[in-house]
Coordinates of C-alpha atoms in Angstrom, one line a residue:
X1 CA 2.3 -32.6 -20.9
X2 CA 0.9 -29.4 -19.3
X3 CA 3.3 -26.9 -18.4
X4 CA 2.8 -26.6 -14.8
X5 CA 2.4 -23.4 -13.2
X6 CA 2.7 -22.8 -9.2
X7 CA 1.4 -18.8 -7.9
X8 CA 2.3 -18.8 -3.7
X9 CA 0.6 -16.0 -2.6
X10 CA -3.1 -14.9 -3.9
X11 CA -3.1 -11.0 -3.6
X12 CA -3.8 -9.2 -6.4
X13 CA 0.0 -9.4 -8.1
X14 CA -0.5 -13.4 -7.7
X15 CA -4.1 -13.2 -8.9
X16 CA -3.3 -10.9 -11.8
X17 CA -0.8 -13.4 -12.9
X18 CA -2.8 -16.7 -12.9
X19 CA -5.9 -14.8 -15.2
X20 CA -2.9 -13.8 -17.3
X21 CA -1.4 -16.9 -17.7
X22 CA -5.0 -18.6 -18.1
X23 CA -6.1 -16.3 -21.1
X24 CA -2.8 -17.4 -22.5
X25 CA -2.3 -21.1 -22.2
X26 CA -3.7 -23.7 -21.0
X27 CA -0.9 -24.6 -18.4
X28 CA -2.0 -25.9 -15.2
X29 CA -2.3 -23.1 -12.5
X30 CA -2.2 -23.3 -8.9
X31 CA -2.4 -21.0 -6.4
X32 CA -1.6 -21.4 -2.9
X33 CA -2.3 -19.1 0.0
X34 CA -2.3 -19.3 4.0
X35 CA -3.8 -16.0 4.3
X36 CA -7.3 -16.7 2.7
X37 CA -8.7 -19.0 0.4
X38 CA -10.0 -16.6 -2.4
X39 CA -8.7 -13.6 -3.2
X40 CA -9.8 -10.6 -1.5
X41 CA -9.6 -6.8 -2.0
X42 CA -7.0 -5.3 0.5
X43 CA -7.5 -1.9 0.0
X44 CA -11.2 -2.9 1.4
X45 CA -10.4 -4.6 4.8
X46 CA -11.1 -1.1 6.6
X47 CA -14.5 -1.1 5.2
X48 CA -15.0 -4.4 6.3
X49 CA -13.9 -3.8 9.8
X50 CA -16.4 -0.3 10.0
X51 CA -19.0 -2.4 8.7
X52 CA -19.5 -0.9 5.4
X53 CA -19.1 -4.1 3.6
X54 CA -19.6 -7.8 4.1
X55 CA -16.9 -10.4 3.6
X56 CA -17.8 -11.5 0.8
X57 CA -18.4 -8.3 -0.9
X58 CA -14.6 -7.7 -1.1
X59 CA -14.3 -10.9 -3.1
X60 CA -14.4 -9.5 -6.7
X61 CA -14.9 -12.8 -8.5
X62 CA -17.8 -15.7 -7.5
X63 CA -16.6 -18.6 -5.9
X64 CA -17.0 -20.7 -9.3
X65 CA -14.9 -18.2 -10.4
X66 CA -11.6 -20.9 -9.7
X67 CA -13.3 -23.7 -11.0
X68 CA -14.7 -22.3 -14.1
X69 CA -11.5 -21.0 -15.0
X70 CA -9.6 -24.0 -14.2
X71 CA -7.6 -21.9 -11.3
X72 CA -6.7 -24.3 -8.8
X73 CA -7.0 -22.8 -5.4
X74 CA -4.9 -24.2 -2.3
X75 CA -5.0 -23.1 1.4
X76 CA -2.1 -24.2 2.6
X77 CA 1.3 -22.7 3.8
X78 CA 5.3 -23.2 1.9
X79 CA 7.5 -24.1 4.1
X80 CA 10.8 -24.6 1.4
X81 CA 11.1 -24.4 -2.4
X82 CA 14.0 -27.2 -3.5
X83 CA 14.9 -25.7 -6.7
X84 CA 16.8 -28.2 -7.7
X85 CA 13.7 -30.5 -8.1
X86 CA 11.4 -28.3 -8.7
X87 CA 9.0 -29.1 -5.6
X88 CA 7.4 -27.2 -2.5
X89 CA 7.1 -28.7 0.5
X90 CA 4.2 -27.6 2.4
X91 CA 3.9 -27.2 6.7
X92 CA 1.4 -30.4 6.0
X93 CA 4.5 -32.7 4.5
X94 CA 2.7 -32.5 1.0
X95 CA 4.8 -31.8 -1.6
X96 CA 3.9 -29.8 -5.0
X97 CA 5.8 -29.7 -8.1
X98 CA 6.2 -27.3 -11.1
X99 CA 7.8 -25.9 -13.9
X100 CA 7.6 -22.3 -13.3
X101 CA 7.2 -21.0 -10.0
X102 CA 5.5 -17.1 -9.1
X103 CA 6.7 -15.7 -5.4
X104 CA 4.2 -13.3 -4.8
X105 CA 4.6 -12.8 -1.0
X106 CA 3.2 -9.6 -0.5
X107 CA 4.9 -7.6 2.4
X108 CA 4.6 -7.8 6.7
X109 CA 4.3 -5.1 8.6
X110 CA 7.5 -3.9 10.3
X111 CA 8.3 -4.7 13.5
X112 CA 9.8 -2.6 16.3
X113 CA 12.3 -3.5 18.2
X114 CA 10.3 -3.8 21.4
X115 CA 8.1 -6.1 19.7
X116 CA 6.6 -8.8 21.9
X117 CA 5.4 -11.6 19.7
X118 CA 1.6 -12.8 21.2
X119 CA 1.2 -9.4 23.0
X120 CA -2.8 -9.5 23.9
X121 CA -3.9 -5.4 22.4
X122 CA -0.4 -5.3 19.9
X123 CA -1.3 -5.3 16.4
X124 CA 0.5 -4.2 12.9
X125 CA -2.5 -3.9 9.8
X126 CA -1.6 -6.0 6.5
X127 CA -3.1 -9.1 6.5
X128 CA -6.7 -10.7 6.8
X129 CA -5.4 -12.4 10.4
X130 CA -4.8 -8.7 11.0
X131 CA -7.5 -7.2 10.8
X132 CA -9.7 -9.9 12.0
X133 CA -7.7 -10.1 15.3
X134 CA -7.9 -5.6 15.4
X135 CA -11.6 -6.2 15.2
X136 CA -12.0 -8.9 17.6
X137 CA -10.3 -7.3 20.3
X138 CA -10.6 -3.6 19.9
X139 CA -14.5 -4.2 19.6
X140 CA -15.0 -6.7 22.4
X141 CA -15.5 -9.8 20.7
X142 CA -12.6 -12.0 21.1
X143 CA -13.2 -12.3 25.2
X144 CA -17.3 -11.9 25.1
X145 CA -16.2 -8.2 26.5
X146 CA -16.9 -4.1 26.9
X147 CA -15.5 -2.5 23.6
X148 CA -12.3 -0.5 24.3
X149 CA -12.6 2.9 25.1
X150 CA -8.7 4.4 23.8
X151 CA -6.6 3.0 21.3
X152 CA -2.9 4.5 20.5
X153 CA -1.6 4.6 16.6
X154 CA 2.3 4.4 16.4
X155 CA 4.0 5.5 13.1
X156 CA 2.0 7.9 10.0
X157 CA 1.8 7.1 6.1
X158 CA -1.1 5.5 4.7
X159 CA -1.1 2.8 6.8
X160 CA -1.7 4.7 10.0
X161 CA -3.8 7.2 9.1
X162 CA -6.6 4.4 7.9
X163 CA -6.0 2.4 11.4
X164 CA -6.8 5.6 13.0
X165 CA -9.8 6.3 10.5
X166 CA -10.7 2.1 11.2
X167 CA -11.1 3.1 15.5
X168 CA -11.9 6.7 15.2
X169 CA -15.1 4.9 13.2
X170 CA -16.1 2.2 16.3
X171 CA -16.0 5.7 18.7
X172 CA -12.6 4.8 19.9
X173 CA -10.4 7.4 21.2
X174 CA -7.4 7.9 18.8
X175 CA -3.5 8.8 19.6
X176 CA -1.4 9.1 16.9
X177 CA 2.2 9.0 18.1
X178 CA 4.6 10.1 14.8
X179 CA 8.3 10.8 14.8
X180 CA 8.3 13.8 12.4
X181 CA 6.7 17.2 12.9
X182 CA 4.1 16.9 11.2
X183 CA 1.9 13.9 9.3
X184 CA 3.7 12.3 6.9
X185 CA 6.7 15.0 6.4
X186 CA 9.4 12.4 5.1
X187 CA 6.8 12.4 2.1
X188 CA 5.2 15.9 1.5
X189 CA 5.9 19.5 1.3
X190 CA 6.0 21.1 4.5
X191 CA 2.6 23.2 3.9
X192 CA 0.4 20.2 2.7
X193 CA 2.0 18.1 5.4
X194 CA 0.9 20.7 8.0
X195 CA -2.6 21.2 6.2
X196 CA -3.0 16.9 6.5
X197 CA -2.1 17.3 10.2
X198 CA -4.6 20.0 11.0
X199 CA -7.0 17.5 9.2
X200 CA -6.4 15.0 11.3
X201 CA -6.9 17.3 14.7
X202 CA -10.1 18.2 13.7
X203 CA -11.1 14.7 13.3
X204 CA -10.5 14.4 16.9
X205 CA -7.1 12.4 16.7
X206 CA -4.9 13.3 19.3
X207 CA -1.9 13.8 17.3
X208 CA 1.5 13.7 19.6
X209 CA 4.3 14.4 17.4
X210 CA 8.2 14.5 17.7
X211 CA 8.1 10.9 19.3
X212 CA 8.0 7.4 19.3
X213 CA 6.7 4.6 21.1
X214 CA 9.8 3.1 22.9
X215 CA 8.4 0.5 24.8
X216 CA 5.4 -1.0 26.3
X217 CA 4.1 -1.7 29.9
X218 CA 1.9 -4.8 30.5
X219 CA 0.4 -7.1 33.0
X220 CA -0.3 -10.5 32.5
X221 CA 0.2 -10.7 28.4
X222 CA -1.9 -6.9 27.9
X223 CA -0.9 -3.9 26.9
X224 CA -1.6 -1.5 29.8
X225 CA 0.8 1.6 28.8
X226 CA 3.1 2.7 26.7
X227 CA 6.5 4.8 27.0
X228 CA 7.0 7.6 24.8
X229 CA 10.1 8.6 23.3
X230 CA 10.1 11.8 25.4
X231 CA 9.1 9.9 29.0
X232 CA 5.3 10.6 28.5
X233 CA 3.8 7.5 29.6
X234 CA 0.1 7.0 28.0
X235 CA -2.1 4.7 29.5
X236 CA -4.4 2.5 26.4
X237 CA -6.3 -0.9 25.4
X238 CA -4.5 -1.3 22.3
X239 CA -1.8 -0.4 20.1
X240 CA -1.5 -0.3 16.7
X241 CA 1.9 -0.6 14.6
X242 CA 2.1 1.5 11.9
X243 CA 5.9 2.7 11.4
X244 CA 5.9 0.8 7.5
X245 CA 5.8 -2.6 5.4
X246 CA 8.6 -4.5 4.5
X247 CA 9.1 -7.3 2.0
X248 CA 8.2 -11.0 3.0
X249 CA 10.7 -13.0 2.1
X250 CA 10.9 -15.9 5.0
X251 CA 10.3 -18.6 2.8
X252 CA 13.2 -21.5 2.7
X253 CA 15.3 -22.6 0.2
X254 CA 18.1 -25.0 -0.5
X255 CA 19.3 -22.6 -3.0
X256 CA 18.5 -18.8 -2.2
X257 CA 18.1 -16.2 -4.7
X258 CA 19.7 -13.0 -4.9
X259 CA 17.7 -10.9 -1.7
X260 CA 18.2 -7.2 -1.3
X261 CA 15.3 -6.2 1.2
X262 CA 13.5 -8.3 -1.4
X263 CA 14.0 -10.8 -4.0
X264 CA 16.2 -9.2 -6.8
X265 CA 14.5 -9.7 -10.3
X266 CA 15.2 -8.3 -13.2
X267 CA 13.0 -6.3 -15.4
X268 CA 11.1 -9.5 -16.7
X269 CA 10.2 -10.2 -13.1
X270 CA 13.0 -13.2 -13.6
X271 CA 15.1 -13.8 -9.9
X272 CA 18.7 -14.9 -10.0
X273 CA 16.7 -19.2 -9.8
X274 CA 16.1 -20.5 -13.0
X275 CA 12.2 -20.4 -14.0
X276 CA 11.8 -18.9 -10.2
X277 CA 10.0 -15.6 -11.0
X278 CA 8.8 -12.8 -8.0
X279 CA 6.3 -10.3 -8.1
X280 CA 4.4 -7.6 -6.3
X281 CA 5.4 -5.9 -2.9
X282 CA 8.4 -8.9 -2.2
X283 CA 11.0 -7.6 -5.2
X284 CA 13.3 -5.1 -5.8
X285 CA 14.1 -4.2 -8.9
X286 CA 17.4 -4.9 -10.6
X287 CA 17.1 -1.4 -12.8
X288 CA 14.0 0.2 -11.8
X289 CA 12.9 2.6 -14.1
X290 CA 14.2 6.4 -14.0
X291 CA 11.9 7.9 -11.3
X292 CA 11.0 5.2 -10.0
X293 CA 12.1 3.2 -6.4
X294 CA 13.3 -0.6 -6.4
X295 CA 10.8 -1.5 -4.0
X296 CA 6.6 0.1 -4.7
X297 CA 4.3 -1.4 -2.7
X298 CA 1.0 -0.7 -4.1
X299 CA -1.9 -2.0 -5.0
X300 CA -1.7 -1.0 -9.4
X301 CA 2.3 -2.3 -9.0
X302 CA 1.9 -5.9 -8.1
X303 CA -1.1 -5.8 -10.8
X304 CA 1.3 -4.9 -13.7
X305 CA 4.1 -7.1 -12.1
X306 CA 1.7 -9.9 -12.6
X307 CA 0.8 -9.6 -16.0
X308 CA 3.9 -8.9 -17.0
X309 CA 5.2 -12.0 -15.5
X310 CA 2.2 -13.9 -16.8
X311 CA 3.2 -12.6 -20.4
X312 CA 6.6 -13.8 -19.6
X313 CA 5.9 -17.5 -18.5
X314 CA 3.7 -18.0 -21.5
X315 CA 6.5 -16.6 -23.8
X316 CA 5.4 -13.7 -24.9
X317 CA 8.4 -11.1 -23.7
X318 CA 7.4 -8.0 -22.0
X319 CA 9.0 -5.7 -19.7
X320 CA 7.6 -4.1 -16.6
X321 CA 7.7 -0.4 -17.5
X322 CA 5.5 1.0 -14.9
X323 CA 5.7 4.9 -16.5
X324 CA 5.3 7.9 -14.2
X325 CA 5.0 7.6 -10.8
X326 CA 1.5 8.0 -9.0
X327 CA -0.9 7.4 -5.9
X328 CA -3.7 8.2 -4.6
X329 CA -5.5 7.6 -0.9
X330 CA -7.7 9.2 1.5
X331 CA -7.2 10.9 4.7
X332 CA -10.2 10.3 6.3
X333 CA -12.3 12.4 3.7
X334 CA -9.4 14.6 2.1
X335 CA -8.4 13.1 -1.0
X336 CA -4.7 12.7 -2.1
X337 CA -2.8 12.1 -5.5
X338 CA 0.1 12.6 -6.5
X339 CA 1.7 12.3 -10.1
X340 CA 6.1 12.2 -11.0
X341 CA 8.5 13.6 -9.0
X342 CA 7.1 16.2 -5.9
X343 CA 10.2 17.3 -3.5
X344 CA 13.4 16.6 -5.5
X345 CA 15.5 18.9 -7.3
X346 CA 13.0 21.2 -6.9
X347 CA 13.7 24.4 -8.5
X348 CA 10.6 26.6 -8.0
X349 CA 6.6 25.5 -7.0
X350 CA 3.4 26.8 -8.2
X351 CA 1.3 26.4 -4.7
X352 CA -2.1 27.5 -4.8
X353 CA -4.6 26.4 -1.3
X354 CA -8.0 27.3 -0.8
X355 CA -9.1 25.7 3.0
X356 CA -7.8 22.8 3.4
X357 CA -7.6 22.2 -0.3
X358 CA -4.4 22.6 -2.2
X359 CA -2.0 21.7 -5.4
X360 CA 1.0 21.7 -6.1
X361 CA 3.1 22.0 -9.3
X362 CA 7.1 21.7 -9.4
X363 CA 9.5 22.4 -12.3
X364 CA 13.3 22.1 -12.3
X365 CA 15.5 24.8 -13.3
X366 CA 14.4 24.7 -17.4
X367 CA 11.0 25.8 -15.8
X368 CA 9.6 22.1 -17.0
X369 CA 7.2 19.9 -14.8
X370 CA 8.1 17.6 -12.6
X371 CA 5.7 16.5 -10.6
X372 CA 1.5 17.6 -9.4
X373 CA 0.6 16.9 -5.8
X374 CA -3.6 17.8 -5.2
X375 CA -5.2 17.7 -1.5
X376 CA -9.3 17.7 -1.7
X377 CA -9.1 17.9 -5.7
X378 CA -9.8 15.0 -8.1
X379 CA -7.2 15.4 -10.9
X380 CA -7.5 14.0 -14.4
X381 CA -4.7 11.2 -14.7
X382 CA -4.0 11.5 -18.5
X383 CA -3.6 15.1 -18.0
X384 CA -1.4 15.0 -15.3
X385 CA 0.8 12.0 -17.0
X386 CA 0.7 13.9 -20.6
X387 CA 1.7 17.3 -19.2
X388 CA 4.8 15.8 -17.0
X389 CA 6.0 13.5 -19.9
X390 CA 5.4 16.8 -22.3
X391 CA 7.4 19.0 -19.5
X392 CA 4.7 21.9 -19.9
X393 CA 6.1 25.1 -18.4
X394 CA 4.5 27.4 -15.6
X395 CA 2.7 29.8 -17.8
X396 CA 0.8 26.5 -19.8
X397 CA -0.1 24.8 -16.1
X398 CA -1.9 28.1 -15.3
X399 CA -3.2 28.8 -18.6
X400 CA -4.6 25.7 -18.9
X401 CA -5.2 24.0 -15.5
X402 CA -9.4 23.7 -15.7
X403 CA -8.6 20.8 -18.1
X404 CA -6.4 18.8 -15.3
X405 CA -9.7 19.3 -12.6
X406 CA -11.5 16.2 -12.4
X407 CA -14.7 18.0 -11.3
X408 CA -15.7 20.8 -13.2
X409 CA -18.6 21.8 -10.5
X410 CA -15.1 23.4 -8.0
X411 CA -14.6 25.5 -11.2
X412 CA -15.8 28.6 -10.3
X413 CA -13.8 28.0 -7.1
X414 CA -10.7 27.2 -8.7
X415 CA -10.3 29.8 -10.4
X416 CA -10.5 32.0 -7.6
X417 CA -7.5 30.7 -6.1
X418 CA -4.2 32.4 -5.5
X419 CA -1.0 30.9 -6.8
X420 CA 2.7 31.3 -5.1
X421 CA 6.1 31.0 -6.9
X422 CA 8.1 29.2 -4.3
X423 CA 11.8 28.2 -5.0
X424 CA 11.7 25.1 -3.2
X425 CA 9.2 22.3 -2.4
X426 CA 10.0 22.7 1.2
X427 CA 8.2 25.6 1.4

């Protein structure tokens, strides 16, 4: 009999693990979703919302895609996992059986505590439902009315800064309400974090920093104000929630595993249930990897986490060993990456800024690398990986930095700029 093989959730660490799994063995897949049918592209939704793309252009595969591959799709919602029986009961009463079972959750948006469930222009930005409902209203086309004229953005990262991009795009007016000093300071240097901000102003984004939204005036179910931190009170149309993800773990059991912000597996994606595995942004990591956190959610992540669990269920044992920490995103058009360790145990910087362009190079005390952060250059990630596992000194990431640049057309540029010793990161 076939091993049967049950995936709930079909983002791209659920997806990842049902093609694995498929090119393996021949075990019966199914995947089952309440978000969307067919797996999507989430990076993509803002693109979809500014009309840059069509639906059904962030849909990677065709829809025989499933069929062909003998991938058995299900729109449906889990409402409990018996362990003990091995079953899922879904909202609809049907139950589901398997063998193995993949939780691959994803994450929900975090939720103030002010929140007002059903708030008519209150939205967080994670799921399709999301941005579906954000386009509806803030464009006029839920209620057949005008487009709205201001829109408010609480909380930074990348989140927030793509929301803002998202309106900023329809002609909205933009407020960006953060709690820090600056964009995104709990995550950068001081200098690029200033340089991102300055960014953003000349976007046109009202950026209103040092606060928080505390609360939220509205008449019959709308959002007509909100109430700032510092007693500013801003009159909008909408309100976006921004202030992070967290790990969505609200499924029932009879028998719980181990849950520590999310569900605790080990490094073979295995939780504390027998044949009950977890992958993507809903774990935390029993051990995570030196330099890296318990909980990563991104996009290239959940993708490992998924063939690695794939590997796993068709008994081939792998570990997920994700390597050096990186990311990359966009503010509006200002590119970011960043590769190891930028703003710990810093001992001394090699900053170097042209515009609103910079990098940024960080070395502990031995004078070995740590970390690369670039804003507005296109680095070369096998450089930047080699050189911080190789621990290249200062005088070798000067000497030889033309071979990290991605675009050898800034050249001339580059080398024009002026590099700092600074003896911390904060700097």
């Amino acid at each position: 009999m076939k091993q049967r093989v049950v995936i709930i959730g079909n983002g791209i660490a659920g997806i990842t693990a049902a093609r694995t799994i498929r090119k393996l063995s021949n075990a019966q897949v199914t995947v089952v979703s309440s978000e969307a049918e067919h797996f999507f592209s989430r990076t993509a939704l803002m693109y979809w919302y500014m009309g840059h793309m069509k639906w059904e252009h962030l849909e990677p595969y065709e829809k025989d895609f499933w069929k062909k591959n003998k991938i058995d799709l299900k729109l449906a919602h889990v409402q409990k996992v018996i362990s003990e029986s091995k079953t899922l009961v879904l909202t609809s009463g049907e139950i589901i059986t398997y063998d193995q079972l993949v939780l691959a959750t994803g994450s929900n948006f975090r939720k103030p505590l002010w929140w007002q469930q059903n708030l008519e222009g209150v939205s967080g930005l994670y799921s399709k439902q999301d941005v579906e409902y954000i386009a509806g209203y803030t464009k006029g086309l839920k209620y057949r009315r005008p487009k709205i004229k201001h829109a408010i953005v609480t909380g930074g990262g990348l989140i927030g800064i793509e929301l803002a991009e998202m309106l900023h795009a329809e002609q909205i007016e933009v407020t960006m309400v953060i709690k820090e000093p600056s964009y995104w300071r709990s995550q950068l240097p001081e200098r690029e974090s200033n340089l991102i901000s300055e960014h953003i102003k000349s976007k046109g984004i009202d950026l209103i920093v040092n606060n928080t939204v505390d609360q939220i005036i509205s008449k019959s179910n709308t959002i007509e104000s909100v109430l700032l931190s510092n007693g500013q009170e801003i009159s909008t149309e909408f309100l976006g929630v921004t202030i992070g993800v967290e790990p969505r773990v609200d499924i029932d059991f009879d028998v719980y595993p181990e849950i520590n912000r999310g569900y605790k597996v080990d490094g073979f994606m295995r939780t504390t249930i027998p044949d009950v595995f977890a992958i993507g942004d809903c774990v935390s990591l029993r051990n995570p990897q030196i330099g890296r956190l318990s909980n990563e959610p991104v996009w290239y992540t959940a993708k490992m986490m998924g063939e690695v669990a794939g590997k796993n269920i068709c008994g081939i044992s792998e570990e997920y060993l994700p390597g050096i920490w990186f990311n990359s995103a966009k503010f509006f058009d200002l590119e970011y990456q960043v590769y190891g360790s930028v703003g710990k145990d810093v001992h001394s910087s090699l900053y170097g800024e042209l515009k609103s362009q910079s990098v940024r190079a960080e070395f502990n005390e031995d004078d070995q690398l740590m970390g690369i952060l670039g804003l507005g250059f296109r680095l070369r990630h096998e450089v930047a990986n080699e050189w911080i596992s190789k621990k290249i000194s200062q005088s070798y990431f000067l000497n030889h930095f033309k071979e990290i640049n991605f675009e050898p057309e800034f050249q001339v540029r580059l080398e024009k700029m002026n590099w700092n010793l600074l003896q911390s990161s904060i700097a």
